[in-house]
PDB file of C-alpha atoms in Angstrom:
ATOM      1  CA  MET A   2      13.805 169.902 222.457  1.00 63.00           C
ATOM      2  CA  PHE A   3      14.392 166.193 221.965  1.00 67.00           C
ATOM      3  CA  SER A   4      14.294 165.635 225.721  1.00 73.00           C
ATOM      4  CA  ILE A   5      10.930 167.288 225.896  1.00 71.00           C
ATOM      5  CA  VAL A   6       9.478 165.050 223.201  1.00 71.00           C
ATOM      6  CA  LEU A   7      11.062 161.997 224.726  1.00 71.00           C
ATOM      7  CA  SER A   8       9.723 162.773 228.178  1.00 74.00           C
ATOM      8  CA  ALA A   9       6.226 162.899 226.761  1.00 67.00           C
ATOM      9  CA  LEU A  10       6.620 159.643 224.836  1.00 71.00           C
ATOM     10  CA  LEU A  11       8.231 157.586 227.643  1.00 78.00           C
ATOM     11  CA  PRO A  12       4.913 157.052 229.510  1.00 80.00           C
ATOM     12  CA  VAL A  13       3.399 155.755 226.254  1.00 76.00           C
ATOM     13  CA  PHE A  14       6.158 153.118 225.820  1.00 77.00           C
ATOM     14  CA  SER A  15       6.074 152.290 229.524  1.00 85.00           C
ATOM     15  CA  LEU A  16       2.356 151.496 229.515  1.00 85.00           C
ATOM     16  CA  ILE A  17       2.593 149.352 226.360  1.00 82.00           C
ATOM     17  CA  ALA A  18       5.624 147.535 227.954  1.00 87.00           C
ATOM     18  CA  LEU A  19       3.607 146.987 231.136  1.00 92.00           C
ATOM     19  CA  GLY A  20       0.776 145.399 229.166  1.00 88.00           C
ATOM     20  CA  PHE A  21       3.216 143.300 227.205  1.00 87.00           C
ATOM     21  CA  ALA A  22       4.831 141.987 230.435  1.00 92.00           C
ATOM     22  CA  MET A  23       1.442 141.262 231.954  1.00 92.00           C
ATOM     23  CA  GLY A  24       0.391 139.440 228.771  1.00 89.00           C
ATOM     24  CA  ARG A  25       3.536 137.307 228.754  1.00 87.00           C
ATOM     25  CA  ARG A  26       3.005 136.256 232.330  1.00 88.00           C
ATOM     26  CA  ASN A  27      -0.760 135.863 231.754  1.00 87.00           C
ATOM     27  CA  LEU A  28      -1.555 137.988 234.881  1.00 89.00           C
ATOM     28  CA  LEU A  29      -5.054 138.948 233.671  1.00 86.00           C
ATOM     29  CA  GLY A  30      -5.973 135.517 232.259  1.00 83.00           C
ATOM     30  CA  GLU A  31      -7.163 134.681 228.839  1.00 78.00           C
ATOM     31  CA  HIS A  32     -10.035 137.216 228.916  1.00 82.00           C
ATOM     32  CA  GLY A  33      -7.888 140.124 230.089  1.00 84.00           C
ATOM     33  CA  PHE A  34      -7.425 141.784 226.711  1.00 81.00           C
ATOM     34  CA  PRO A  35     -11.060 141.561 225.405  1.00 83.00           C
ATOM     35  CA  VAL A  36     -12.512 142.744 228.731  1.00 87.00           C
ATOM     36  CA  LEU A  37     -10.120 145.665 228.976  1.00 87.00           C
ATOM     37  CA  ASN A  38     -10.630 146.500 225.306  1.00 77.00           C
ATOM     38  CA  ARG A  39     -14.455 146.496 225.758  1.00 82.00           C
ATOM     39  CA  PHE A  40     -14.201 148.686 228.859  1.00 88.00           C
ATOM     40  CA  VAL A  41     -12.309 151.377 227.039  1.00 81.00           C
ATOM     41  CA  ILE A  42     -14.421 151.439 223.855  1.00 76.00           C
ATOM     42  CA  THR A  43     -17.851 151.339 225.584  1.00 84.00           C
ATOM     43  CA  ILE A  44     -17.169 153.332 228.795  1.00 88.00           C
ATOM     44  CA  THR A  45     -14.046 155.440 229.185  1.00 85.00           C
ATOM     45  CA  LEU A  46     -13.549 156.639 225.617  1.00 77.00           C
ATOM     46  CA  PRO A  47     -17.171 157.812 225.190  1.00 83.00           C
ATOM     47  CA  VAL A  48     -16.935 159.589 228.588  1.00 86.00           C
ATOM     48  CA  LEU A  49     -13.673 161.287 227.573  1.00 80.00           C
ATOM     49  CA  THR A  50     -15.174 162.334 224.206  1.00 75.00           C
ATOM     50  CA  PHE A  51     -18.295 163.838 225.777  1.00 84.00           C
ATOM     51  CA  ARG A  52     -16.311 165.826 228.400  1.00 85.00           C
ATOM     52  CA  GLN A  53     -13.914 167.256 225.851  1.00 76.00           C
ATOM     53  CA  LEU A  54     -16.662 168.255 223.404  1.00 76.00           C
ATOM     54  CA  ALA A  55     -19.035 169.642 226.074  1.00 82.00           C
ATOM     55  CA  ARG A  56     -16.312 172.050 227.328  1.00 78.00           C
ATOM     56  CA  ILE A  57     -15.234 173.663 224.067  1.00 72.00           C
ATOM     57  CA  GLU A  58     -16.330 176.972 222.577  1.00 68.00           C
ATOM     58  CA  LEU A  59     -18.064 176.275 219.228  1.00 58.00           C
ATOM     59  CA  ALA A  60     -18.492 179.826 217.941  1.00 54.00           C
ATOM     60  CA  GLY A  61     -16.159 181.957 215.904  1.00 60.00           C
ATOM     61  CA  GLY A  62     -14.474 182.079 212.484  1.00 66.00           C
ATOM     62  CA  VAL A  63     -11.261 180.682 213.860  1.00 78.00           C
ATOM     63  CA  MET A  64     -13.084 177.490 214.815  1.00 79.00           C
ATOM     64  CA  ALA A  65     -14.273 177.072 211.228  1.00 84.00           C
ATOM     65  CA  GLN A  66     -10.851 177.695 209.728  1.00 90.00           C
ATOM     66  CA  MET A  67      -9.182 175.367 212.208  1.00 90.00           C
ATOM     67  CA  SER A  68     -11.696 172.721 211.328  1.00 90.00           C
ATOM     68  CA  VAL A  69     -10.786 172.954 207.670  1.00 93.00           C
ATOM     69  CA  ALA A  70      -7.085 172.649 208.489  1.00 95.00           C
ATOM     70  CA  VAL A  71      -7.397 169.728 210.874  1.00 95.00           C
ATOM     71  CA  LEU A  72     -10.011 167.736 208.969  1.00 95.00           C
ATOM     72  CA  GLY A  73      -8.483 168.507 205.548  1.00 96.00           C
ATOM     73  CA  GLY A  74      -5.172 166.967 206.644  1.00 96.00           C
ATOM     74  CA  ALA A  75      -6.612 164.022 208.538  1.00 96.00           C
ATOM     75  CA  LEU A  76      -9.361 162.997 206.107  1.00 96.00           C
ATOM     76  CA  GLY A  77      -7.151 163.685 203.049  1.00 97.00           C
ATOM     77  CA  ILE A  78      -4.511 161.243 204.261  1.00 97.00           C
ATOM     78  CA  TYR A  79      -7.138 158.789 205.449  1.00 97.00           C
ATOM     79  CA  ALA A  80      -8.707 158.712 201.946  1.00 96.00           C
ATOM     80  CA  LEU A  81      -5.314 158.392 200.239  1.00 97.00           C
ATOM     81  CA  ALA A  82      -4.164 155.558 202.499  1.00 96.00           C
ATOM     82  CA  PHE A  83      -7.508 153.804 202.141  1.00 96.00           C
ATOM     83  CA  ALA A  84      -7.451 154.045 198.342  1.00 96.00           C
ATOM     84  CA  LEU A  85      -3.860 152.780 198.154  1.00 97.00           C
ATOM     85  CA  GLU A  86      -4.576 149.688 200.275  1.00 95.00           C
ATOM     86  CA  ARG A  87      -7.654 148.943 198.126  1.00 95.00           C
ATOM     87  CA  LEU A  88      -5.531 149.136 194.985  1.00 96.00           C
ATOM     88  CA  LEU A  89      -3.088 146.714 196.655  1.00 95.00           C
ATOM     89  CA  GLY A  90      -5.920 144.195 197.169  1.00 92.00           C
ATOM     90  CA  ARG A  91      -6.755 144.868 200.798  1.00 92.00           C
ATOM     91  CA  SER A  92     -10.347 144.429 201.977  1.00 90.00           C
ATOM     92  CA  ARG A  93     -12.437 147.485 202.811  1.00 89.00           C
ATOM     93  CA  ALA A  94     -12.364 146.588 206.536  1.00 88.00           C
ATOM     94  CA  ASP A  95      -8.548 146.275 206.580  1.00 92.00           C
ATOM     95  CA  ALA A  96      -8.035 149.365 204.385  1.00 94.00           C
ATOM     96  CA  ASN A  97     -10.217 151.341 206.783  1.00 92.00           C
ATOM     97  CA  ILE A  98      -7.950 150.513 209.726  1.00 93.00           C
ATOM     98  CA  VAL A  99      -4.832 151.434 207.695  1.00 95.00           C
ATOM     99  CA  GLY A 100      -6.504 154.697 206.701  1.00 95.00           C
ATOM    100  CA  LEU A 101      -7.505 155.462 210.280  1.00 93.00           C
ATOM    101  CA  GLY A 102      -4.059 154.748 211.554  1.00 93.00           C
ATOM    102  CA  SER A 103      -2.618 157.057 208.925  1.00 95.00           C
ATOM    103  CA  GLY A 104      -4.955 159.953 209.622  1.00 95.00           C
ATOM    104  CA  TYR A 105      -6.092 159.768 213.265  1.00 93.00           C
ATOM    105  CA  GLY A 106      -3.554 161.188 215.756  1.00 90.00           C
ATOM    106  CA  ASN A 107      -2.892 160.837 219.457  1.00 83.00           C
ATOM    107  CA  ILE A 108      -3.535 164.441 220.388  1.00 83.00           C
ATOM    108  CA  GLY A 109      -4.734 164.058 223.982  1.00 71.00           C
ATOM    109  CA  PHE A 110      -2.198 161.697 225.398  1.00 68.00           C
ATOM    110  CA  VAL A 111       0.983 162.565 223.410  1.00 73.00           C
ATOM    111  CA  GLY A 112       0.359 165.881 221.734  1.00 77.00           C
ATOM    112  CA  LEU A 113      -1.130 167.928 224.547  1.00 74.00           C
ATOM    113  CA  PRO A 114       1.672 167.327 227.091  1.00 69.00           C
ATOM    114  CA  ILE A 115       4.299 168.322 224.521  1.00 77.00           C
ATOM    115  CA  MET A 116       2.334 171.353 223.373  1.00 80.00           C
ATOM    116  CA  LEU A 117       1.858 172.568 226.948  1.00 75.00           C
ATOM    117  CA  ILE A 118       5.532 172.209 227.815  1.00 73.00           C
ATOM    118  CA  VAL A 119       6.678 174.065 224.674  1.00 78.00           C
ATOM    119  CA  TYR A 120       3.988 176.696 224.182  1.00 81.00           C
ATOM    120  CA  GLY A 121       2.144 176.965 227.544  1.00 79.00           C
ATOM    121  CA  PRO A 122      -1.604 177.313 228.297  1.00 74.00           C
ATOM    122  CA  ALA A 123      -2.283 179.059 225.001  1.00 80.00           C
ATOM    123  CA  VAL A 124      -2.435 175.650 223.330  1.00 80.00           C
ATOM    124  CA  MET A 125      -5.599 174.530 225.178  1.00 74.00           C
ATOM    125  CA  ALA A 126      -8.050 176.155 222.704  1.00 77.00           C
ATOM    126  CA  PRO A 127      -6.663 174.744 219.453  1.00 85.00           C
ATOM    127  CA  ALA A 128      -5.894 171.425 221.146  1.00 81.00           C
ATOM    128  CA  ALA A 129      -9.501 171.107 222.318  1.00 77.00           C
ATOM    129  CA  VAL A 130     -10.737 171.759 218.759  1.00 82.00           C
ATOM    130  CA  GLY A 131      -8.282 169.118 217.379  1.00 86.00           C
ATOM    131  CA  ILE A 132      -9.241 166.524 219.951  1.00 79.00           C
ATOM    132  CA  ALA A 133     -12.965 167.111 219.376  1.00 78.00           C
ATOM    133  CA  LEU A 134     -12.710 166.914 215.597  1.00 84.00           C
ATOM    134  CA  ASN A 135     -10.570 163.737 215.776  1.00 83.00           C
ATOM    135  CA  ALA A 136     -13.039 162.041 218.096  1.00 76.00           C
ATOM    136  CA  ALA A 137     -16.318 163.141 216.571  1.00 74.00           C
ATOM    137  CA  ILE A 138     -15.484 163.339 212.839  1.00 83.00           C
ATOM    138  CA  VAL A 139     -12.342 161.365 211.905  1.00 88.00           C
ATOM    139  CA  PHE A 140     -13.076 158.423 214.280  1.00 83.00           C
ATOM    140  CA  GLY A 141     -16.781 158.578 213.523  1.00 79.00           C
ATOM    141  CA  ILE A 142     -16.142 158.201 209.811  1.00 84.00           C
ATOM    142  CA  GLY A 143     -13.845 155.284 210.649  1.00 85.00           C
ATOM    143  CA  ILE A 144     -16.707 153.579 212.515  1.00 80.00           C
ATOM    144  CA  LEU A 145     -19.163 154.206 209.671  1.00 80.00           C
ATOM    145  CA  VAL A 146     -16.768 152.878 206.958  1.00 84.00           C
ATOM    146  CA  GLY A 147     -15.930 149.880 209.115  1.00 82.00           C
ATOM    147  CA  GLN A 148     -19.607 149.016 209.545  1.00 76.00           C
ATOM    148  CA  LEU A 149     -20.246 149.439 205.825  1.00 78.00           C
ATOM    149  CA  ALA A 150     -17.422 147.078 205.125  1.00 78.00           C
ATOM    150  CA  LEU A 151     -18.844 144.458 207.467  1.00 72.00           C
ATOM    151  CA  HIS A 152     -22.379 144.702 206.040  1.00 66.00           C
ATOM    152  CA  GLY A 153     -21.579 145.542 202.372  1.00 62.00           C
ATOM    153  CA  GLU A 154     -22.597 142.026 201.158  1.00 54.00           C
ATOM    154  CA  MET A 155     -26.226 142.978 201.906  1.00 55.00           C
ATOM    155  CA  GLY A 156     -26.264 145.422 199.085  1.00 57.00           C
ATOM    156  CA  LEU A 157     -25.472 149.167 199.186  1.00 58.00           C
ATOM    157  CA  ARG A 158     -28.788 150.485 200.461  1.00 64.00           C
ATOM    158  CA  ALA A 159     -29.367 147.764 203.017  1.00 59.00           C
ATOM    159  CA  GLY A 160     -25.699 147.918 204.082  1.00 57.00           C
ATOM    160  CA  VAL A 161     -25.832 151.675 204.556  1.00 64.00           C
ATOM    161  CA  LEU A 162     -29.016 151.396 206.719  1.00 66.00           C
ATOM    162  CA  VAL A 163     -27.501 148.685 208.871  1.00 62.00           C
ATOM    163  CA  ALA A 164     -24.249 150.564 209.199  1.00 59.00           C
ATOM    164  CA  LEU A 165     -26.052 153.792 210.149  1.00 65.00           C
ATOM    165  CA  ARG A 166     -28.114 151.940 212.763  1.00 69.00           C
ATOM    166  CA  SER A 167     -24.936 150.426 214.184  1.00 64.00           C
ATOM    167  CA  VAL A 168     -23.145 153.781 214.231  1.00 62.00           C
ATOM    168  CA  MET A 169     -26.093 155.504 215.952  1.00 69.00           C
ATOM    169  CA  ARG A 170     -25.948 152.852 218.647  1.00 71.00           C
ATOM    170  CA  SER A 171     -22.212 153.422 219.134  1.00 72.00           C
ATOM    171  CA  PRO A 172     -21.510 154.826 222.618  1.00 79.00           C
ATOM    172  CA  LEU A 173     -18.734 156.936 221.127  1.00 71.00           C
ATOM    173  CA  ILE A 174     -20.906 158.554 218.459  1.00 73.00           C
ATOM    174  CA  LEU A 175     -23.792 159.122 220.949  1.00 80.00           C
ATOM    175  CA  SER A 176     -21.424 160.690 223.404  1.00 82.00           C
ATOM    176  CA  ALA A 177     -19.941 162.975 220.750  1.00 76.00           C
ATOM    177  CA  PHE A 178     -23.366 164.113 219.603  1.00 79.00           C
ATOM    178  CA  LEU A 179     -24.416 164.740 223.161  1.00 87.00           C
ATOM    179  CA  GLY A 180     -21.199 166.684 223.787  1.00 83.00           C
ATOM    180  CA  VAL A 181     -21.745 168.889 220.752  1.00 78.00           C
ATOM    181  CA  VAL A 182     -25.326 169.645 221.870  1.00 85.00           C
ATOM    182  CA  TRP A 183     -24.165 170.381 225.403  1.00 89.00           C
ATOM    183  CA  ALA A 184     -21.535 172.796 224.140  1.00 82.00           C
ATOM    184  CA  ALA A 185     -23.938 174.463 221.678  1.00 80.00           C
ATOM    185  CA  LEU A 186     -26.452 175.111 224.526  1.00 86.00           C
ATOM    186  CA  ARG A 187     -23.555 176.259 226.723  1.00 84.00           C
ATOM    187  CA  LEU A 188     -24.741 174.099 229.565  1.00 88.00           C
ATOM    188  CA  PRO A 189     -22.499 173.811 232.580  1.00 89.00           C
ATOM    189  CA  ILE A 190     -21.201 170.504 233.925  1.00 91.00           C
ATOM    190  CA  PRO A 191     -21.723 170.345 237.737  1.00 92.00           C
ATOM    191  CA  ALA A 192     -18.424 170.238 239.564  1.00 92.00           C
ATOM    192  CA  VAL A 193     -19.018 166.766 241.117  1.00 94.00           C
ATOM    193  CA  ALA A 194     -20.079 165.307 237.792  1.00 93.00           C
ATOM    194  CA  ASP A 195     -17.180 166.974 235.968  1.00 92.00           C
ATOM    195  CA  LYS A 196     -14.729 165.429 238.436  1.00 94.00           C
ATOM    196  CA  PHE A 197     -16.232 161.956 238.002  1.00 94.00           C
ATOM    197  CA  LEU A 198     -16.135 162.270 234.198  1.00 92.00           C
ATOM    198  CA  ASP A 199     -12.547 163.484 234.352  1.00 90.00           C
ATOM    199  CA  LEU A 200     -11.435 160.601 236.501  1.00 92.00           C
ATOM    200  CA  LEU A 201     -13.249 157.999 234.332  1.00 91.00           C
ATOM    201  CA  GLY A 202     -12.158 159.526 231.020  1.00 84.00           C
ATOM    202  CA  SER A 203      -8.536 159.752 232.196  1.00 83.00           C
ATOM    203  CA  ALA A 204      -8.483 155.930 232.260  1.00 85.00           C
ATOM    204  CA  THR A 205      -8.822 155.816 228.460  1.00 80.00           C
ATOM    205  CA  ALA A 206      -5.216 156.305 227.425  1.00 77.00           C
ATOM    206  CA  PRO A 207      -3.483 154.075 230.007  1.00 84.00           C
ATOM    207  CA  CYS A 208      -6.056 151.259 229.563  1.00 85.00           C
ATOM    208  CA  ALA A 209      -5.874 151.423 225.788  1.00 78.00           C
ATOM    209  CA  LEU A 210      -2.038 151.364 225.847  1.00 80.00           C
ATOM    210  CA  VAL A 211      -1.940 148.426 228.257  1.00 85.00           C
ATOM    211  CA  ALA A 212      -4.441 146.624 226.005  1.00 82.00           C
ATOM    212  CA  ILE A 213      -2.073 147.192 223.009  1.00 75.00           C
ATOM    213  CA  GLY A 214       0.736 145.565 225.094  1.00 82.00           C
ATOM    214  CA  LEU A 215      -1.542 142.631 226.049  1.00 84.00           C
ATOM    215  CA  PHE A 216      -2.497 142.074 222.438  1.00 75.00           C
ATOM    216  CA  THR A 217       1.142 142.381 221.181  1.00 74.00           C
ATOM    217  CA  ALA A 218       2.258 139.802 223.786  1.00 80.00           C
ATOM    218  CA  GLN A 219      -0.076 137.247 222.164  1.00 74.00           C
ATOM    219  CA  GLN A 220       1.468 137.647 218.720  1.00 65.00           C
ATOM    220  CA  LYS A 221       4.350 135.855 217.040  1.00 64.00           C
ATOM    221  CA  LEU A 222       5.873 138.475 214.776  1.00 58.00           C
ATOM    222  CA  ALA A 223       8.723 137.517 212.442  1.00 55.00           C
ATOM    223  CA  HIS A 224       8.920 140.933 210.791  1.00 69.00           C
ATOM    224  CA  ILE A 225       7.077 144.235 210.366  1.00 76.00           C
ATOM    225  CA  GLU A 226       4.964 144.282 207.201  1.00 85.00           C
ATOM    226  CA  PRO A 227       5.514 147.119 204.628  1.00 92.00           C
ATOM    227  CA  VAL A 228       2.018 148.409 205.384  1.00 94.00           C
ATOM    228  CA  VAL A 229       3.157 149.525 208.852  1.00 93.00           C
ATOM    229  CA  TRP A 230       5.956 151.594 207.322  1.00 94.00           C
ATOM    230  CA  ARG A 231       3.450 153.103 204.928  1.00 96.00           C
ATOM    231  CA  ILE A 232       1.375 154.180 207.909  1.00 96.00           C
ATOM    232  CA  VAL A 233       4.456 155.690 209.520  1.00 96.00           C
ATOM    233  CA  VAL A 234       5.188 157.773 206.439  1.00 97.00           C
ATOM    234  CA  PHE A 235       1.559 158.830 205.964  1.00 97.00           C
ATOM    235  CA  LYS A 236       1.091 159.784 209.597  1.00 96.00           C
ATOM    236  CA  LEU A 237       4.381 161.527 210.446  1.00 96.00           C
ATOM    237  CA  VAL A 238       5.344 162.973 207.082  1.00 96.00           C
ATOM    238  CA  ALA A 239       2.484 163.235 204.602  1.00 97.00           C
ATOM    239  CA  GLN A 240      -0.266 164.490 207.028  1.00 97.00           C
ATOM    240  CA  PRO A 241       1.745 167.460 208.448  1.00 97.00           C
ATOM    241  CA  LEU A 242       2.859 168.400 204.927  1.00 97.00           C
ATOM    242  CA  LEU A 243      -0.728 168.285 203.636  1.00 97.00           C
ATOM    243  CA  THR A 244      -1.985 170.234 206.678  1.00 97.00           C
ATOM    244  CA  ALA A 245       0.731 172.871 206.172  1.00 96.00           C
ATOM    245  CA  LEU A 246      -0.358 173.298 202.569  1.00 96.00           C
ATOM    246  CA  ILE A 247      -3.943 173.761 203.681  1.00 96.00           C
ATOM    247  CA  VAL A 248      -2.922 176.264 206.376  1.00 95.00           C
ATOM    248  CA  TRP A 249      -0.998 178.177 203.714  1.00 93.00           C
ATOM    249  CA  PHE A 250      -4.262 178.788 201.838  1.00 91.00           C
ATOM    250  CA  LEU A 251      -6.153 179.828 204.926  1.00 87.00           C
ATOM    251  CA  PRO A 252      -5.009 183.438 205.462  1.00 80.00           C
ATOM    252  CA  GLY A 253      -7.656 184.076 208.122  1.00 80.00           C
ATOM    253  CA  LEU A 254      -6.265 181.416 210.458  1.00 87.00           C
ATOM    254  CA  PRO A 255      -4.019 182.949 213.154  1.00 89.00           C
ATOM    255  CA  PRO A 256      -0.399 181.879 212.726  1.00 91.00           C
ATOM    256  CA  PHE A 257      -0.257 180.276 216.148  1.00 92.00           C
ATOM    257  CA  TRP A 258      -3.381 178.162 215.438  1.00 92.00           C
ATOM    258  CA  GLY A 259      -1.892 177.140 212.108  1.00 94.00           C
ATOM    259  CA  LYS A 260       1.305 175.949 213.810  1.00 93.00           C
ATOM    260  CA  MET A 261      -0.801 173.914 216.263  1.00 94.00           C
ATOM    261  CA  ALA A 262      -2.758 172.315 213.412  1.00 95.00           C
ATOM    262  CA  ILE A 263       0.500 171.259 211.697  1.00 96.00           C
ATOM    263  CA  LEU A 264       1.956 169.954 214.934  1.00 94.00           C
ATOM    264  CA  MET A 265      -1.133 167.938 215.773  1.00 94.00           C
ATOM    265  CA  ALA A 266      -1.049 166.461 212.230  1.00 95.00           C
ATOM    266  CA  GLY A 267       2.439 165.043 212.911  1.00 94.00           C
ATOM    267  CA  LEU A 268       1.498 163.123 216.086  1.00 91.00           C
ATOM    268  CA  PRO A 269       1.687 159.336 216.199  1.00 89.00           C
ATOM    269  CA  ALA A 270      -1.350 157.201 215.477  1.00 90.00           C
ATOM    270  CA  GLY A 271      -4.122 157.387 218.081  1.00 83.00           C
ATOM    271  CA  THR A 272      -4.772 154.383 220.340  1.00 76.00           C
ATOM    272  CA  SER A 273      -8.476 154.461 219.478  1.00 74.00           C
ATOM    273  CA  SER A 274      -7.714 153.118 216.058  1.00 79.00           C
ATOM    274  CA  PHE A 275      -6.570 149.872 217.712  1.00 79.00           C
ATOM    275  CA  LEU A 276      -9.858 149.653 219.616  1.00 70.00           C
ATOM    276  CA  LEU A 277     -11.808 149.832 216.353  1.00 73.00           C
ATOM    277  CA  ALA A 278      -9.527 147.247 214.660  1.00 76.00           C
ATOM    278  CA  GLY A 279     -11.095 144.478 216.737  1.00 69.00           C
ATOM    279  CA  GLY A 280     -14.141 144.379 214.491  1.00 70.00           C
ATOM    280  CA  ALA A 281     -11.979 143.939 211.366  1.00 70.00           C
ATOM    281  CA  GLY A 282     -10.085 140.861 212.536  1.00 80.00           C
ATOM    282  CA  ARG A 283      -6.714 139.652 213.738  1.00 83.00           C
ATOM    283  CA  TRP A 284      -4.684 141.118 210.837  1.00 86.00           C
ATOM    284  CA  ALA A 285      -6.142 144.619 211.440  1.00 88.00           C
ATOM    285  CA  GLN A 286      -5.482 144.445 215.176  1.00 86.00           C
ATOM    286  CA  GLN A 287      -1.902 143.337 214.645  1.00 86.00           C
ATOM    287  CA  THR A 288      -1.270 145.982 211.986  1.00 89.00           C
ATOM    288  CA  SER A 289      -2.840 148.731 214.158  1.00 89.00           C
ATOM    289  CA  SER A 290      -0.916 147.826 217.294  1.00 86.00           C
ATOM    290  CA  LEU A 291       2.394 147.789 215.443  1.00 88.00           C
ATOM    291  CA  ALA A 292       1.536 151.050 213.712  1.00 90.00           C
ATOM    292  CA  ILE A 293       0.904 152.716 217.051  1.00 87.00           C
ATOM    293  CA  VAL A 294       4.186 151.440 218.469  1.00 85.00           C
ATOM    294  CA  MET A 295       6.224 152.377 215.367  1.00 87.00           C
ATOM    295  CA  THR A 296       4.694 155.835 214.805  1.00 89.00           C
ATOM    296  CA  THR A 297       5.234 156.582 218.513  1.00 83.00           C
ATOM    297  CA  THR A 298       8.852 155.420 218.306  1.00 83.00           C
ATOM    298  CA  CYS A 299       9.610 157.435 215.171  1.00 87.00           C
ATOM    299  CA  ALA A 300       7.785 160.450 216.507  1.00 84.00           C
ATOM    300  CA  ALA A 301      10.535 160.913 219.025  1.00 79.00           C
ATOM    301  CA  LEU A 302      12.674 162.228 216.191  1.00 83.00           C
ATOM    302  CA  SER A 303      10.049 163.668 213.776  1.00 88.00           C
ATOM    303  CA  LEU A 304       8.365 165.800 216.456  1.00 86.00           C
ATOM    304  CA  ALA A 305      11.699 167.239 217.618  1.00 82.00           C
ATOM    305  CA  VAL A 306      12.462 168.276 214.055  1.00 85.00           C
ATOM    306  CA  MET A 307       8.992 169.661 213.542  1.00 87.00           C
ATOM    307  CA  LEU A 308       9.099 171.680 216.768  1.00 84.00           C
ATOM    308  CA  LEU A 309      12.426 173.228 215.691  1.00 82.00           C
ATOM    309  CA  LEU A 310      11.030 174.120 212.262  1.00 84.00           C
ATOM    310  CA  LEU A 311       7.909 175.629 213.781  1.00 79.00           C
TER     311      LEU A 311
END
């Protein structure tokens, strides 16, 4: 079981290490990181989000119950981590990045390969729901709160309006909305277009991981701050426990779907949280990149234990 988890995590570490080596040797120049970062957040991530949402089945009671389990665990931990950081004196923008790192998981790039190896094709339906909810709801709330934090000095009403306008112009939110509409109308994606979207969207994870390596190579880190370890505990321990509690009170949710909800809750922090951290400043980017690296490292053990328990 440990070898299965490790085999899925090794590509993650390898891509981060590649970006780190490229950054140390300055192979992409001084603008390599911001250009790659912008390419992912404005092009490949929205394309990936649309394609995933446009292809899922939205009907059925199982979908509703799974949504409660996935969002309850993710947003519950997000809110808890956000509140704790605010109590510790962190700004709203920084607390938002900590909360997102604690509640937003890497389902597509880390979780799906592990789930497919262990459980087979049956995981595709619950995984699609989890990926869609993470992209459209959890990450969307992160964008909204981040924008409110940036424009809060304008006053609540004005700040909300500016934040909403900014969110509605976000390529990710627009692509998520379009994907939901596409799925609700059950529109097909032409084969040629679907192949193009698949190829472009597949660049999201490797480019984002290389960007993390590039950014990390620019930092001079003497130690890992306690906030990073708090994210590790929230993401790998607290979120699956909270999700398991929610699943326990959802008797209509099929046991297999409940197991997948718990497993997805225990995945390492999603790389998209790092992309959003750019708007919050250097501290947020540094914390987010370290959180992704550390949750991915620790997940090699925690996921093996979780799979054995499930």
